[in-house]
PDB file of C-alpha atoms in Angstrom:
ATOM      1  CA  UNK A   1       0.000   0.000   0.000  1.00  0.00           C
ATOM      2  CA  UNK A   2       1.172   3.212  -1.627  1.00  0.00           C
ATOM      3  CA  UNK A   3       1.292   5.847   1.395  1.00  0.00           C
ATOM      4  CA  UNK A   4      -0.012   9.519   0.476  1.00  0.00           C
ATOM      5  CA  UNK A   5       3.083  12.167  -0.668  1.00  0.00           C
ATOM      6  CA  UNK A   6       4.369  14.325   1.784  1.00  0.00           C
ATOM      7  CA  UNK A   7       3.655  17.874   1.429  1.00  0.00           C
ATOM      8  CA  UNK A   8       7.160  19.305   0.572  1.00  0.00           C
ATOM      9  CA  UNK A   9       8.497  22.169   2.583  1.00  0.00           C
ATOM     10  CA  UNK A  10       9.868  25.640   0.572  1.00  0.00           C
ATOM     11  CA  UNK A  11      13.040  24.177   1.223  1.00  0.00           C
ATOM     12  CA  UNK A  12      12.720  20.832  -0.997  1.00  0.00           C
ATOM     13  CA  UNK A  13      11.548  23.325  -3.913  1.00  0.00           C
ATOM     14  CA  UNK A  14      13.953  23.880  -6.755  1.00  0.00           C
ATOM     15  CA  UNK A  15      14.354  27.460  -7.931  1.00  0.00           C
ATOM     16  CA  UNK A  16      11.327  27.048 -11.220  1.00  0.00           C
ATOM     17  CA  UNK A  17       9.314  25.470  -8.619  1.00  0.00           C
ATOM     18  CA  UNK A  18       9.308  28.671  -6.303  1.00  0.00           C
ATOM     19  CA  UNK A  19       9.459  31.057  -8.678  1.00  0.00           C
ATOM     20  CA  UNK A  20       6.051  29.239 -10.131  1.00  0.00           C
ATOM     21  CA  UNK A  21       4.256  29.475  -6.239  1.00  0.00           C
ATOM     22  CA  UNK A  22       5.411  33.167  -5.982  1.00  0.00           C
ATOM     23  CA  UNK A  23       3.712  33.776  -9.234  1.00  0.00           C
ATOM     24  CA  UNK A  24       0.433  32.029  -8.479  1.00  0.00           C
ATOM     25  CA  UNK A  25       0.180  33.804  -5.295  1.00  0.00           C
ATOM     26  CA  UNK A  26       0.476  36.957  -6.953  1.00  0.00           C
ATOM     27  CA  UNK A  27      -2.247  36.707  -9.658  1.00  0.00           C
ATOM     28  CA  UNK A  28      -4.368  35.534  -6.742  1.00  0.00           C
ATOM     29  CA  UNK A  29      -3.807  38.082  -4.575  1.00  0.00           C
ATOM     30  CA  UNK A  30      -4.292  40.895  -7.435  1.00  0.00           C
ATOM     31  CA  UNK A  31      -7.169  38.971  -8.667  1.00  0.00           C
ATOM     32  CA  UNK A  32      -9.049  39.211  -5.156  1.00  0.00           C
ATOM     33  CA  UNK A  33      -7.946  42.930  -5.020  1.00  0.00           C
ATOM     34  CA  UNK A  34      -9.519  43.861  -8.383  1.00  0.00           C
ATOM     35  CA  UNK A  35     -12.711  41.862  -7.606  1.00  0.00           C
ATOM     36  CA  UNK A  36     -12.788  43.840  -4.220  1.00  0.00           C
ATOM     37  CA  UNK A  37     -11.796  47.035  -5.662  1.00  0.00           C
ATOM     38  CA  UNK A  38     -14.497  46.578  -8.502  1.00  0.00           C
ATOM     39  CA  UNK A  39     -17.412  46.074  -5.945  1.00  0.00           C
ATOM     40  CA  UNK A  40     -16.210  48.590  -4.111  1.00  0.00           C
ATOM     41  CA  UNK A  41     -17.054  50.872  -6.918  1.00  0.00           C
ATOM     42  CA  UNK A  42     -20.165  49.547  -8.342  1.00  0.00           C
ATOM     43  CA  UNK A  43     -23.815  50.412  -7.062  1.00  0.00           C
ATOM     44  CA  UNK A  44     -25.994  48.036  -6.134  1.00  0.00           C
ATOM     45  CA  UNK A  45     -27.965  47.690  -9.522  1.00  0.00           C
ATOM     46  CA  UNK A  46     -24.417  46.765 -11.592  1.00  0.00           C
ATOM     47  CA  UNK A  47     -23.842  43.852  -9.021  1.00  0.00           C
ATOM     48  CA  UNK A  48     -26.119  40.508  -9.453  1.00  0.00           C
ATOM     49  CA  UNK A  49     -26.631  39.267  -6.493  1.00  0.00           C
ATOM     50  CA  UNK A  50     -25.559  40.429  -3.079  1.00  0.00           C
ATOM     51  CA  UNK A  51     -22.947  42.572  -3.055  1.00  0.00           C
ATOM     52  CA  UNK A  52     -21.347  40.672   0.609  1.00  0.00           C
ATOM     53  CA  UNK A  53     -21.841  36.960  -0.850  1.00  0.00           C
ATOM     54  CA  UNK A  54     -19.414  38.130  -3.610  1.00  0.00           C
ATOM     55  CA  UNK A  55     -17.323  39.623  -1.063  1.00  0.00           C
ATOM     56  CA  UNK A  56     -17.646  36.281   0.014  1.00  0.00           C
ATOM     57  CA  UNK A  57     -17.189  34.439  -2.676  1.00  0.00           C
ATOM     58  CA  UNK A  58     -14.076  36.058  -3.713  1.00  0.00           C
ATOM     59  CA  UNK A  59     -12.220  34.421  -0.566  1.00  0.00           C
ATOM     60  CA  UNK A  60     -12.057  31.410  -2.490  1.00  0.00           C
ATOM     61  CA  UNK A  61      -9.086  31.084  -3.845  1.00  0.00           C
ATOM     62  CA  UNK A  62      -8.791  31.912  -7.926  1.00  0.00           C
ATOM     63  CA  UNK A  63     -12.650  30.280  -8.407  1.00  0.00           C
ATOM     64  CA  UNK A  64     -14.380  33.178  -6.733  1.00  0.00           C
ATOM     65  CA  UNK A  65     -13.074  36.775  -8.254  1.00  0.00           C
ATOM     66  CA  UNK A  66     -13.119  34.818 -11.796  1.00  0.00           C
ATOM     67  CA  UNK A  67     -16.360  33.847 -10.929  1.00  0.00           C
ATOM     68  CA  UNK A  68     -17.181  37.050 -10.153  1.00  0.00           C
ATOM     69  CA  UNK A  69     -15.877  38.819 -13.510  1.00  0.00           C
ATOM     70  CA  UNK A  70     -17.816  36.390 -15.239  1.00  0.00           C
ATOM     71  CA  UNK A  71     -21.162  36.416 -13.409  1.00  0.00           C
ATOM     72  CA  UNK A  72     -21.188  39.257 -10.416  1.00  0.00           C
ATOM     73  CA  UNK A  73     -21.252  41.869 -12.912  1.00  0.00           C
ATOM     74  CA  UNK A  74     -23.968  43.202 -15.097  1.00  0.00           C
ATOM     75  CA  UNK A  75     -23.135  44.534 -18.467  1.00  0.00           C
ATOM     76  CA  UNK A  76     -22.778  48.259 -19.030  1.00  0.00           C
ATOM     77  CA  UNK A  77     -25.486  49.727 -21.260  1.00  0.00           C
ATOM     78  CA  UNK A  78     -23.264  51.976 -23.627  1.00  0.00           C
TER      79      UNK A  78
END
């Protein structure tokens, strides 16, 4: 019986392998900042839904403020 991999410490990572979880946590954060930022500065009636559940929502790591591009906001009437 196969045991489960260990998690590996930021130590055991090579140099690409950092450099790759640096990266990802950067979109993420900027992602959840835009989303934030962007509902921040919406009313009410451009939001669909509740304007806290996306607040919500966007906590969740990469799936909520993409989610939220793609679904939170209604489209401008130009």
């Amino acid at each position: 019986m196969r045991s489960r991999s260990k998690k590996k410490a930021w130590k055991d990572l090579n140099a690409l392998q950092r450099a790759g979880v640096v990266v990802m946590g950067g979109a993420q954060i900027a992602l959840f900042v835009a989303a934030q930022k962007d509902i921040s500065q919406r009313s009410d009636a451009e939001i669909q839904g509740n304007r806290w559940a996306w607040r919500a929502a966007c906590l969740i790591n990469f799936v909520g403020p993409v989610s939220y591009f793609l679904f939170g906001r209604r489209p401008n009437k130009r």
